[in-house]
Amino acid sequence: MRDSWKTLCLRVPMPRDFATAELLAIILLVAVTIASWVPRLRGPIDMRWDGGVYYVLGTSLAEGKGYRLLNEPGEIEAIQYPPLLPAIIAVHQIVLGTSDPAIVGHGLRLSFFCLYVVLVLATYFLLRAFLSVGLAFCGAAMFVLNIFPTFFSDVCFAEIPFTLAIVLFALCHRRRESRVCGACAGIMAMLAFLLRTAGIAMLAAWVLESVAKREFKRAAARTLVAAIPVVAWQIYIMSVQGSAAYARPAYDYQRAPYMFSNVSYATNLRMLDPFRPEAGEVNPGQLAAHFVRNLRESPGRLAESATAKEDYWKEFIHCRDLESPGARAFAEWLVFIVLSVIGILILGGVFILGVRRHIIIPAYIAFSLFGVCLIPWQSQALRYWTPTAPFLVLALLLCVKTLWEHSTTWIRPAARWGLRSSMVLVVGAIVATQGYGQYLLYRYDHQVVRYQAGQGRQLSYRLFFYDEGFRSLDAVLDKLKQIAKPDDMIGVSIHMPQWIYLRTGLKTVMTPFEADSLKAQKLLDSVPVDYLVLNTGIDIDSALNYMLPVVHRYPELWNRVYGDKGGTTMILERTDRHNLHHGSE
């Protein structure tokens, strides 16, 4: 029994009472993880935002059409996301014998549940390699209570599979002298890149470790292995970009830099602000200033990613309920200090890992930090940090453990008591805030979803952050399915046309981000768009800044045919769409 568990734990140091302490920790973690999933095992997985992109690409693979965005006119080849998650979705569709999002989505939800349980256990074993049973259990529990992994395990994103691949890589890498484990580490690193382009950070860290240890032959071998997925993906991207279809898109702005899913990351990153294309391309000076500004904010971002978002910390101390402006300012300052201290502890843990020659984890965090500081959409920064959460928790607790152990020799007894009490308070505050955040998440933000799926079926289940804007959109989309013809083209102001396509079965494009209303209308004509769906409750800026001015300037071209009671979502029909289609033919 003991030998089998040691093999599973990759021979990390075990206490004598392993059969009780270790096994109890594992059982409790699994129980807590399952309990957190019980309220959300019904219904399909969340396919909003990038989830719809992944699902559409998976459907294309399952149908043998290649790697294409089926929602787009011409079903163009996709070049933004690496193909492993769509391939996993395609396998689900093939096994279940359908591409129905409601049916396959439920299968994906159950698969993500299994992946999440494995990820929690893998996180525990990673922490256990450096920490005691108690601290490893505490760290794994912090990961389970973290809002970000909870949310991303509920959506059809690559974050959870990607994080699992990264953690399994780290576990295999600890036994890299074994040929089998070394090979598994290389495979996991490649799979991580095929799940997310951000996996290049781990590939780079893997190579850098060999160079730092002057193992140049191994570094060369790792470079060759790392190059396989990276070079193959880049060759594919260049082949698509060099094709005649890319040069002559189905409509004028189909490959515009702001059309997120239709272009590569490199194309999108050249913009100063992808949500405001009129700002132009970023220059080196702006990029440097942007990088430095994000770098200054990184300790707080690291702390949020390892624990809870700043808003939840403020909710925990009821910051917004304080009537006195002075008290509110003090509470906000206190949250800033706590997050700053946690961020410093995390950086301290990263430094300790580096000093102890555990190079792979500090290098991965450093490369991830570099990449996150470069991206222009900083509202998504915490999403990009989520896959590093197991390593950030490890760094945090390792720093706490090191300070605790060395405080005996570093400082006097009175100060030592204060330091240790502070560390206990910080860890306790983290767990308490995360627990309160989970309560708020399920109490207020785990909201009911009701809409009409395929074949007239009424679906009812729950998703996170499905607010009134999405509910009003559901009612409008149900109406759109009734009035639109199968070959009609839909333009949407929200940044998830693939999800609208999955909901309606109608070809759907994102409306152009053009400040010039005349130009925007001409671009819509090039599609041509039969119906506009405008929503000012989800992606507010794209509707208010770009599409509503078009409708107001050309009222004779757009007729409102349906809208919700609150006026946040509406359907507008192109008045001369029959003539427009005839002219385009």
Coordinates of C-alpha atoms in Angstrom, one line a residue:
M1 CA 0.0 0.0 0.0
R2 CA 2.7 2.4 1.0
D3 CA 4.9 1.6 -2.0
S4 CA 2.0 2.2 -4.4
W5 CA 1.2 5.6 -2.9
K6 CA 4.9 6.5 -3.0
T7 CA 4.9 5.7 -6.7
L8 CA 1.8 7.9 -7.3
C9 CA 3.3 10.8 -5.4
L10 CA 6.5 10.5 -7.4
R11 CA 8.5 9.5 -4.3
V12 CA 8.2 12.8 -2.5
P13 CA 9.3 12.7 1.2
M14 CA 6.6 10.9 3.2
P15 CA 5.9 11.1 6.9
R16 CA 5.7 7.9 9.0
D17 CA 2.0 8.3 9.5
F18 CA 1.5 8.5 5.8
A19 CA -1.5 6.1 5.7
T20 CA -3.5 8.5 8.0
A21 CA -2.3 12.0 7.3
E22 CA -1.7 11.8 3.6
L23 CA -4.7 9.7 2.8
L24 CA -7.0 11.9 4.9
A25 CA -5.7 15.0 3.1
I26 CA -6.4 13.5 -0.3
I27 CA -9.9 12.3 0.7
L28 CA -10.8 15.7 2.1
L29 CA -9.6 17.4 -1.1
V30 CA -11.6 15.2 -3.3
A31 CA -14.7 15.6 -1.1
V32 CA -14.4 19.4 -1.1
T33 CA -13.8 19.4 -4.9
I34 CA -16.9 17.2 -5.6
A35 CA -19.0 19.3 -3.2
S36 CA -18.0 22.5 -5.1
W37 CA -19.3 20.8 -8.3
V38 CA -22.6 19.4 -7.1
P39 CA -24.5 22.6 -7.8
R40 CA -23.2 22.8 -11.4
L41 CA -23.2 19.3 -12.9
R42 CA -26.5 20.0 -14.8
G43 CA -26.7 21.4 -18.3
P44 CA -24.0 22.1 -21.0
I45 CA -20.7 23.7 -20.2
D46 CA -20.5 27.5 -20.7
M47 CA -19.8 28.3 -24.4
R48 CA -19.8 32.1 -24.2
W49 CA -16.8 34.1 -25.3
D50 CA -13.9 31.9 -26.5
G51 CA -15.8 28.8 -25.6
G52 CA -17.9 29.2 -28.7
V53 CA -14.8 29.6 -30.8
Y54 CA -13.3 26.4 -29.5
Y55 CA -16.6 24.5 -30.0
V56 CA -17.1 25.7 -33.6
L57 CA -13.6 24.6 -34.4
G58 CA -14.2 21.3 -32.8
T59 CA -17.3 20.8 -34.9
S60 CA -15.4 21.6 -38.0
L61 CA -12.8 19.0 -37.2
A62 CA -15.5 16.4 -36.3
E63 CA -17.2 17.1 -39.7
G64 CA -14.0 16.7 -41.6
K65 CA -13.9 20.3 -42.8
G66 CA -10.5 21.1 -41.4
Y67 CA -9.7 23.8 -38.8
R68 CA -12.4 26.4 -39.8
L69 CA -14.7 28.9 -38.3
L70 CA -18.1 27.6 -39.4
N71 CA -19.9 30.7 -38.3
E72 CA -18.1 32.9 -40.8
P73 CA -19.1 33.4 -44.5
G74 CA -16.7 31.2 -46.5
E75 CA -15.9 29.2 -43.3
I76 CA -12.4 30.6 -43.1
E77 CA -9.4 28.8 -41.7
A78 CA -8.7 29.7 -38.0
I79 CA -5.2 30.8 -37.0
Q80 CA -5.5 32.2 -33.5
Y81 CA -5.9 29.2 -31.1
P82 CA -3.8 26.0 -31.3
P83 CA -6.0 23.0 -32.1
L84 CA -5.8 20.6 -29.1
L85 CA -8.9 21.7 -27.2
P86 CA -11.0 21.8 -30.4
A87 CA -9.7 18.3 -31.1
I88 CA -10.9 17.2 -27.7
I89 CA -14.3 18.7 -28.4
A90 CA -14.3 16.9 -31.8
V91 CA -13.7 13.6 -30.0
H92 CA -16.6 14.2 -27.7
Q93 CA -18.9 14.9 -30.7
I94 CA -17.7 11.8 -32.5
V95 CA -18.2 9.6 -29.4
L96 CA -21.6 11.1 -28.7
G97 CA -22.7 11.0 -32.4
T98 CA -23.9 14.6 -32.5
S99 CA -22.7 18.2 -32.6
D100 CA -25.7 19.4 -30.6
P101 CA -24.2 21.9 -28.1
A102 CA -26.7 21.0 -25.4
I103 CA -25.8 17.3 -25.5
V104 CA -22.0 17.6 -26.2
G105 CA -21.8 20.5 -23.8
H106 CA -23.0 18.3 -21.0
G107 CA -20.5 15.7 -21.9
L108 CA -17.8 18.4 -21.8
R109 CA -19.0 19.6 -18.4
L110 CA -18.5 16.1 -17.0
S111 CA -15.1 15.8 -18.6
F112 CA -14.0 19.1 -17.2
F113 CA -15.2 17.9 -13.8
C114 CA -12.9 14.9 -14.1
L115 CA -10.0 17.0 -15.3
Y116 CA -10.5 19.4 -12.4
V117 CA -10.4 16.6 -9.8
V118 CA -7.2 15.3 -11.3
L119 CA -5.8 18.9 -11.4
V120 CA -6.6 19.4 -7.7
L121 CA -4.8 16.1 -6.8
A122 CA -1.9 17.0 -9.1
T123 CA -1.6 20.4 -7.4
Y124 CA -1.5 18.7 -4.0
F125 CA 1.3 16.3 -5.1
L126 CA 3.2 19.3 -6.6
L127 CA 3.0 21.1 -3.3
R128 CA 3.8 18.0 -1.3
A129 CA 7.1 17.7 -3.1
F130 CA 8.2 20.9 -1.3
L131 CA 5.9 21.2 1.8
S132 CA 4.6 19.2 4.7
V133 CA 1.3 17.4 4.5
G134 CA -0.5 20.2 6.3
L135 CA 0.9 23.0 4.2
A136 CA 0.3 21.0 1.0
F137 CA -3.3 20.4 2.0
C138 CA -3.7 24.1 2.8
G139 CA -2.3 25.1 -0.6
A140 CA -4.4 22.7 -2.5
A141 CA -7.5 23.9 -0.6
M142 CA -6.6 27.5 -1.5
F143 CA -6.5 26.4 -5.1
V144 CA -10.0 24.8 -4.8
L145 CA -11.4 27.9 -3.1
N146 CA -9.8 30.2 -5.7
I147 CA -12.6 31.9 -7.7
F148 CA -10.6 31.9 -11.0
P149 CA -10.1 28.1 -11.3
T150 CA -13.7 27.6 -10.2
F151 CA -15.0 29.8 -12.9
F152 CA -12.7 28.6 -15.7
S153 CA -13.6 25.0 -14.9
D154 CA -17.2 25.9 -15.8
V155 CA -16.4 27.3 -19.2
C156 CA -15.2 25.7 -22.4
F157 CA -11.8 27.4 -22.3
A158 CA -8.4 25.8 -22.4
E159 CA -7.3 27.2 -19.0
I160 CA -8.1 24.0 -16.9
P161 CA -6.6 21.4 -19.4
F162 CA -3.7 23.8 -19.9
T163 CA -3.1 24.1 -16.2
L164 CA -3.3 20.4 -15.7
A165 CA -0.7 19.8 -18.5
I166 CA 1.6 22.3 -16.9
V167 CA 1.3 20.8 -13.4
L168 CA 1.8 17.3 -14.7
F169 CA 4.8 18.5 -16.6
A170 CA 6.3 19.9 -13.3
L171 CA 5.6 16.6 -11.6
C172 CA 7.2 14.5 -14.3
H173 CA 10.1 16.9 -14.5
R174 CA 11.0 16.2 -10.9
R175 CA 12.0 12.7 -11.9
R176 CA 13.6 13.8 -15.2
E177 CA 16.5 11.3 -14.7
S178 CA 14.0 8.6 -15.4
R179 CA 13.6 8.2 -19.2
V180 CA 9.9 7.5 -18.9
C181 CA 9.3 10.6 -16.8
G182 CA 11.6 12.7 -18.9
A183 CA 9.7 11.7 -22.0
C184 CA 6.3 12.4 -20.3
A185 CA 7.6 15.8 -19.3
G186 CA 8.4 16.6 -22.9
I187 CA 5.0 15.4 -24.1
M188 CA 3.2 17.4 -21.4
A189 CA 5.1 20.6 -22.4
M190 CA 4.2 20.1 -26.1
L191 CA 0.5 19.4 -25.2
A192 CA 0.5 22.6 -23.1
F193 CA 1.5 24.6 -26.1
L194 CA -1.1 22.9 -28.3
L195 CA -3.7 23.9 -25.7
R196 CA -2.6 27.5 -25.4
T197 CA 0.1 29.6 -27.1
A198 CA 1.1 30.7 -23.6
G199 CA 2.6 27.2 -23.2
I200 CA 5.7 28.6 -24.9
A201 CA 6.6 30.0 -21.5
M202 CA 7.0 26.5 -20.1
L203 CA 8.9 25.3 -23.2
A204 CA 11.3 28.3 -22.8
A205 CA 11.7 27.6 -19.1
W206 CA 12.4 23.9 -19.9
V207 CA 15.2 24.8 -22.3
L208 CA 16.6 27.6 -20.0
E209 CA 17.0 25.2 -17.1
S210 CA 19.3 23.0 -19.1
V211 CA 21.4 26.0 -20.2
A212 CA 21.6 27.3 -16.7
K213 CA 22.9 24.0 -15.5
R214 CA 25.3 23.8 -18.4
E215 CA 23.7 20.7 -19.8
F216 CA 24.1 21.8 -23.3
K217 CA 23.4 18.5 -25.0
R218 CA 20.2 18.2 -23.1
A219 CA 19.4 21.8 -23.9
A220 CA 19.8 21.1 -27.6
A221 CA 17.5 18.1 -27.4
R222 CA 14.9 20.0 -25.5
T223 CA 15.1 22.8 -28.0
L224 CA 14.4 20.4 -30.8
V225 CA 11.4 18.9 -28.9
A226 CA 10.0 22.4 -28.1
A227 CA 10.4 23.5 -31.7
I228 CA 8.1 20.7 -33.0
P229 CA 4.7 22.2 -31.9
V230 CA 5.9 25.8 -32.2
V231 CA 7.3 25.6 -35.7
A232 CA 4.5 23.4 -36.9
W233 CA 1.9 25.9 -35.7
Q234 CA 3.7 28.8 -37.2
I235 CA 4.1 27.1 -40.5
Y236 CA 0.4 26.5 -40.5
I237 CA -0.4 30.1 -39.7
M238 CA 2.0 31.4 -42.4
S239 CA 0.4 29.0 -45.0
V240 CA -3.0 30.3 -44.2
Q241 CA -1.9 34.0 -44.3
G242 CA -0.2 33.4 -47.6
S243 CA -3.2 31.8 -49.2
A244 CA -5.4 33.3 -51.9
A245 CA -8.4 32.9 -49.6
Y246 CA -6.7 35.1 -46.9
A247 CA -5.9 37.8 -49.4
R248 CA -9.5 37.8 -50.8
P249 CA -11.7 37.4 -47.7
A250 CA -15.5 36.7 -48.0
Y251 CA -16.2 40.3 -46.8
D252 CA -14.0 43.4 -46.6
Y253 CA -13.1 43.4 -42.9
Q254 CA -13.1 39.6 -42.3
R255 CA -9.3 39.6 -41.6
A256 CA -9.2 43.1 -40.0
P257 CA -6.7 43.2 -37.0
Y258 CA -9.6 43.8 -34.6
M259 CA -11.5 40.7 -35.6
F260 CA -10.1 38.7 -32.7
S261 CA -10.8 35.2 -33.7
N262 CA -10.2 35.7 -37.4
V263 CA -6.6 36.8 -37.1
S264 CA -3.4 35.6 -35.3
Y265 CA -2.3 36.8 -31.9
A266 CA 0.7 38.6 -33.6
T267 CA -1.7 40.6 -35.8
N268 CA -4.0 41.5 -32.9
L269 CA -1.1 42.4 -30.6
R270 CA 0.2 45.0 -33.0
M271 CA -2.7 47.3 -32.1
L272 CA -2.4 49.8 -29.3
D273 CA -5.9 48.9 -28.2
P274 CA -7.7 46.1 -30.0
F275 CA -11.1 47.4 -28.8
R276 CA -10.3 50.9 -30.2
P277 CA -8.6 50.3 -33.6
E278 CA -8.7 54.0 -34.4
A279 CA -5.8 54.3 -31.9
G280 CA -3.6 52.7 -34.4
E281 CA -0.6 50.3 -34.1
V282 CA 1.6 50.4 -31.0
N283 CA 5.1 51.8 -31.3
P284 CA 8.1 50.7 -29.3
G285 CA 7.9 53.6 -26.9
Q286 CA 4.2 52.9 -26.1
L287 CA 4.9 49.2 -25.8
A288 CA 7.8 49.9 -23.3
A289 CA 5.6 52.3 -21.2
H290 CA 2.8 49.7 -21.3
F291 CA 5.1 47.0 -20.2
V292 CA 6.5 49.0 -17.3
R293 CA 3.1 50.0 -16.1
N294 CA 1.9 46.4 -16.1
L295 CA 5.1 45.3 -14.4
R296 CA 4.5 47.7 -11.5
E297 CA 1.1 46.2 -11.0
S298 CA 2.3 42.6 -11.1
P299 CA 2.7 41.9 -7.4
G300 CA -0.9 42.7 -6.8
R301 CA -2.0 40.7 -9.8
L302 CA 0.1 37.7 -8.6
A303 CA -1.6 38.0 -5.2
E304 CA -5.1 38.1 -6.7
S305 CA -4.3 35.1 -8.9
A306 CA -3.1 33.0 -6.0
T307 CA -6.0 34.1 -3.6
A308 CA -9.0 36.1 -4.7
K309 CA -9.8 39.1 -6.8
E310 CA -9.5 42.5 -5.1
D311 CA -13.2 43.0 -5.3
Y312 CA -13.8 39.9 -3.1
W313 CA -11.3 41.1 -0.5
K314 CA -13.2 44.4 -0.3
E315 CA -16.5 42.5 0.0
F316 CA -15.0 40.4 2.8
I317 CA -14.4 43.5 4.9
H318 CA -17.6 45.1 3.7
C319 CA -15.7 48.0 2.3
R320 CA -18.6 49.4 0.2
D321 CA -21.0 49.3 3.1
L322 CA -18.9 51.7 5.2
E323 CA -20.6 55.1 5.3
S324 CA -17.6 57.2 6.3
P325 CA -15.4 58.1 3.3
G326 CA -12.4 58.0 5.6
A327 CA -13.3 54.5 6.8
R328 CA -13.8 53.3 3.2
A329 CA -10.5 54.8 2.1
F330 CA -8.7 53.1 5.1
A331 CA -10.4 49.7 4.2
E332 CA -9.3 50.1 0.6
W333 CA -5.8 50.9 1.7
L334 CA -5.8 47.9 4.0
V335 CA -6.7 45.6 1.1
F336 CA -4.0 47.1 -1.0
I337 CA -1.4 46.5 1.8
V338 CA -2.6 42.9 2.3
L339 CA -2.4 42.1 -1.5
S340 CA 1.0 43.8 -1.7
V341 CA 2.3 41.7 1.2
I342 CA 1.0 38.5 -0.4
G343 CA 2.6 39.5 -3.7
I344 CA 5.9 40.1 -2.0
L345 CA 5.7 36.7 -0.3
I346 CA 5.0 35.1 -3.6
L347 CA 8.0 36.8 -5.2
G348 CA 10.1 35.8 -2.2
G349 CA 9.0 32.2 -2.7
V350 CA 10.0 32.4 -6.4
F351 CA 13.4 33.7 -5.3
I352 CA 13.8 30.8 -2.8
L353 CA 13.0 28.3 -5.5
G354 CA 15.6 29.8 -7.7
V355 CA 18.3 29.9 -5.0
R356 CA 17.6 26.2 -4.4
R357 CA 18.1 25.5 -8.0
H358 CA 14.5 24.6 -8.8
I359 CA 14.9 26.7 -11.9
I360 CA 11.9 25.5 -14.0
I361 CA 9.2 27.1 -11.8
P362 CA 10.8 30.5 -11.4
A363 CA 11.6 30.6 -15.1
Y364 CA 8.0 29.7 -16.1
I365 CA 6.6 32.4 -13.8
A366 CA 9.1 34.9 -15.2
F367 CA 8.3 34.1 -18.8
S368 CA 4.6 34.2 -18.0
L369 CA 5.1 37.6 -16.4
F370 CA 6.9 38.9 -19.4
G371 CA 4.1 37.8 -21.7
V372 CA 1.3 39.1 -19.6
C373 CA 2.9 42.5 -19.3
L374 CA 3.0 42.7 -23.1
I375 CA -0.7 42.0 -23.8
P376 CA -2.8 45.1 -24.5
W377 CA -6.0 43.7 -23.0
Q378 CA -5.1 43.9 -19.3
S379 CA -8.7 43.3 -18.3
Q380 CA -7.9 39.7 -19.2
A381 CA -4.6 39.6 -17.2
L382 CA -6.0 37.6 -14.3
R383 CA -7.2 35.0 -16.8
Y384 CA -3.7 34.6 -18.1
W385 CA -2.3 34.3 -14.6
T386 CA -4.8 31.5 -13.6
P387 CA -2.7 28.6 -15.0
T388 CA 0.2 29.7 -12.8
A389 CA -2.0 29.6 -9.6
P390 CA -0.6 26.2 -8.3
F391 CA 2.9 27.6 -8.6
L392 CA 2.0 30.9 -7.1
V393 CA 0.5 29.1 -4.1
L394 CA 3.6 27.0 -3.8
A395 CA 5.8 30.1 -3.8
L396 CA 3.6 31.8 -1.2
L397 CA 3.6 28.9 1.2
L398 CA 7.2 28.1 0.6
C399 CA 8.2 31.6 1.6
V400 CA 5.9 31.5 4.7
K401 CA 7.5 28.1 5.6
T402 CA 11.0 29.5 5.2
L403 CA 10.4 32.6 7.2
W404 CA 8.8 30.5 9.9
E405 CA 11.7 28.1 10.2
H406 CA 14.5 30.7 10.0
S407 CA 12.8 33.3 12.3
T408 CA 14.3 31.3 15.2
T409 CA 17.8 32.4 14.2
W410 CA 17.0 35.7 12.5
I411 CA 15.1 37.7 15.1
R412 CA 14.5 38.0 18.8
P413 CA 11.7 35.9 20.5
A414 CA 9.3 38.9 20.9
A415 CA 9.6 39.9 17.2
R416 CA 9.5 36.2 16.2
W417 CA 6.1 35.8 17.8
G418 CA 4.8 38.9 15.9
L419 CA 6.2 37.6 12.6
R420 CA 4.7 34.2 13.0
S421 CA 1.4 35.6 14.1
S422 CA 1.3 37.8 11.1
M423 CA 1.9 34.9 8.8
V424 CA -0.9 32.9 10.4
L425 CA -3.2 35.9 10.0
V426 CA -2.3 36.3 6.3
V427 CA -2.9 32.6 5.5
G428 CA -6.1 32.7 7.6
A429 CA -7.3 35.8 5.9
I430 CA -6.7 34.2 2.5
V431 CA -8.7 31.1 3.3
A432 CA -11.5 33.2 4.9
T433 CA -11.7 35.6 2.0
Q434 CA -11.7 32.7 -0.5
G435 CA -14.5 30.9 1.4
Y436 CA -16.5 34.1 1.6
G437 CA -15.9 34.6 -2.2
Q438 CA -17.2 31.1 -2.9
Y439 CA -20.3 31.9 -0.9
L440 CA -20.9 35.1 -2.9
L441 CA -20.2 33.4 -6.1
Y442 CA -22.8 30.7 -5.6
R443 CA -25.2 32.8 -3.8
Y444 CA -25.4 35.8 -6.2
D445 CA -23.5 35.0 -9.4
H446 CA -24.5 31.4 -10.1
Q447 CA -27.5 32.4 -12.1
V448 CA -30.3 30.6 -13.9
V449 CA -30.2 30.1 -17.7
R450 CA -33.3 29.4 -19.7
Y451 CA -33.5 29.3 -23.5
Q452 CA -34.9 27.3 -26.3
A453 CA -32.3 24.8 -27.7
G454 CA -32.5 22.6 -30.8
Q455 CA -35.8 20.9 -31.7
G456 CA -37.8 23.2 -29.4
R457 CA -36.3 21.9 -26.2
Q458 CA -36.3 24.2 -23.2
L459 CA -33.1 24.2 -21.3
S460 CA -32.8 25.3 -17.7
Y461 CA -29.5 25.2 -15.7
R462 CA -27.1 27.6 -14.1
L463 CA -23.9 29.4 -15.2
F464 CA -21.6 31.9 -13.5
F465 CA -22.1 35.6 -14.2
Y466 CA -25.1 35.1 -16.5
D467 CA -26.6 38.5 -15.7
E468 CA -29.6 40.4 -17.1
G469 CA -27.7 41.4 -20.2
F470 CA -27.4 37.7 -21.2
R471 CA -30.9 36.8 -20.2
S472 CA -32.3 39.6 -22.4
L473 CA -30.1 38.5 -25.2
D474 CA -31.5 34.9 -24.9
A475 CA -35.0 36.2 -25.4
V476 CA -34.0 38.2 -28.4
L477 CA -32.1 35.3 -30.0
D478 CA -35.2 33.0 -29.5
K479 CA -37.2 35.6 -31.4
L480 CA -34.5 35.9 -34.1
K481 CA -34.7 32.2 -34.8
Q482 CA -38.4 32.6 -35.5
I483 CA -38.1 35.5 -38.0
A484 CA -34.8 34.9 -39.8
K485 CA -34.4 32.5 -42.7
P486 CA -31.7 29.8 -42.7
D487 CA -29.5 31.7 -45.2
D488 CA -29.8 35.1 -43.5
M489 CA -26.6 36.8 -42.2
I490 CA -26.4 38.2 -38.6
G491 CA -24.2 40.9 -37.4
V492 CA -23.7 41.2 -33.6
S493 CA -22.1 44.0 -31.6
I494 CA -20.9 41.6 -28.9
H495 CA -17.6 39.9 -29.1
M496 CA -18.8 36.3 -29.4
P497 CA -20.4 35.7 -32.8
Q498 CA -19.6 32.0 -32.5
W499 CA -21.9 31.6 -29.5
I500 CA -24.7 33.4 -31.3
Y501 CA -24.1 31.0 -34.2
L502 CA -24.4 28.0 -31.8
R503 CA -27.6 29.5 -30.3
T504 CA -29.3 30.2 -33.6
G505 CA -27.6 28.1 -36.3
L506 CA -27.3 31.3 -38.4
K507 CA -24.1 32.5 -40.0
T508 CA -22.9 35.3 -37.6
V509 CA -20.2 37.9 -37.8
M510 CA -18.9 40.6 -35.5
T511 CA -19.8 44.1 -36.5
P512 CA -16.9 46.4 -37.5
F513 CA -15.1 48.6 -35.1
E514 CA -15.0 51.7 -37.2
A515 CA -15.5 55.2 -35.8
D516 CA -16.5 56.5 -39.2
S517 CA -20.2 55.6 -39.6
L518 CA -20.1 55.8 -43.4
K519 CA -17.2 53.3 -43.6
A520 CA -18.9 51.0 -41.0
Q521 CA -22.1 50.9 -43.1
K522 CA -20.1 50.1 -46.3
L523 CA -18.3 47.3 -44.4
L524 CA -21.7 45.9 -43.3
D525 CA -22.8 46.0 -46.9
S526 CA -19.8 43.9 -47.9
V527 CA -21.0 40.9 -45.8
P528 CA -24.0 41.7 -46.4
V529 CA -25.7 41.7 -43.0
D530 CA -29.5 41.0 -42.9
Y531 CA -30.1 41.5 -39.2
L532 CA -28.2 43.5 -36.6
V533 CA -28.3 42.3 -32.9
L534 CA -27.2 45.2 -30.7
N535 CA -26.7 44.7 -27.0
T536 CA -25.7 47.6 -24.7
G537 CA -25.6 45.4 -21.6
I538 CA -22.7 43.1 -22.4
D539 CA -20.1 44.7 -24.7
I540 CA -21.2 48.2 -24.1
D541 CA -18.5 50.1 -26.0
S542 CA -18.8 48.2 -29.3
A543 CA -22.5 48.9 -29.5
L544 CA -22.5 52.5 -28.3
N545 CA -19.3 53.7 -30.0
Y546 CA -19.5 51.9 -33.3
M547 CA -22.9 50.4 -34.2
L548 CA -25.5 52.8 -32.7
P549 CA -24.0 55.7 -34.6
V550 CA -24.5 53.8 -37.8
V551 CA -28.1 53.0 -37.1
H552 CA -28.8 56.7 -36.1
R553 CA -27.0 58.0 -39.3
Y554 CA -28.9 55.6 -41.6
P555 CA -32.4 55.1 -40.1
E556 CA -33.8 54.4 -43.5
L557 CA -31.6 51.3 -43.8
W558 CA -32.3 49.7 -40.4
N559 CA -35.8 48.9 -39.0
R560 CA -36.1 47.8 -35.4
V561 CA -38.2 44.6 -35.4
Y562 CA -37.8 43.4 -31.8
G563 CA -36.4 44.6 -28.5
D564 CA -36.4 43.6 -24.9
K565 CA -38.4 45.6 -22.3
G566 CA -35.4 47.3 -20.9
G567 CA -34.1 48.4 -24.3
T568 CA -30.7 46.9 -23.8
T569 CA -31.0 44.3 -26.7
M570 CA -32.7 44.8 -30.0
I571 CA -33.0 43.2 -33.5
L572 CA -32.7 45.5 -36.5
E573 CA -33.6 44.3 -40.0
R574 CA -31.9 45.7 -43.1
T575 CA -34.8 47.3 -45.0
D576 CA -33.4 46.7 -48.5
R577 CA -31.7 43.4 -47.8
H578 CA -33.4 41.6 -50.7
N579 CA -32.0 44.2 -53.2
L580 CA -28.6 44.1 -51.5
H581 CA -28.4 40.3 -51.8
H582 CA -29.5 40.5 -55.4
G583 CA -26.9 43.1 -56.1
S584 CA -24.1 41.1 -54.4
E585 CA -24.9 38.1 -56.6

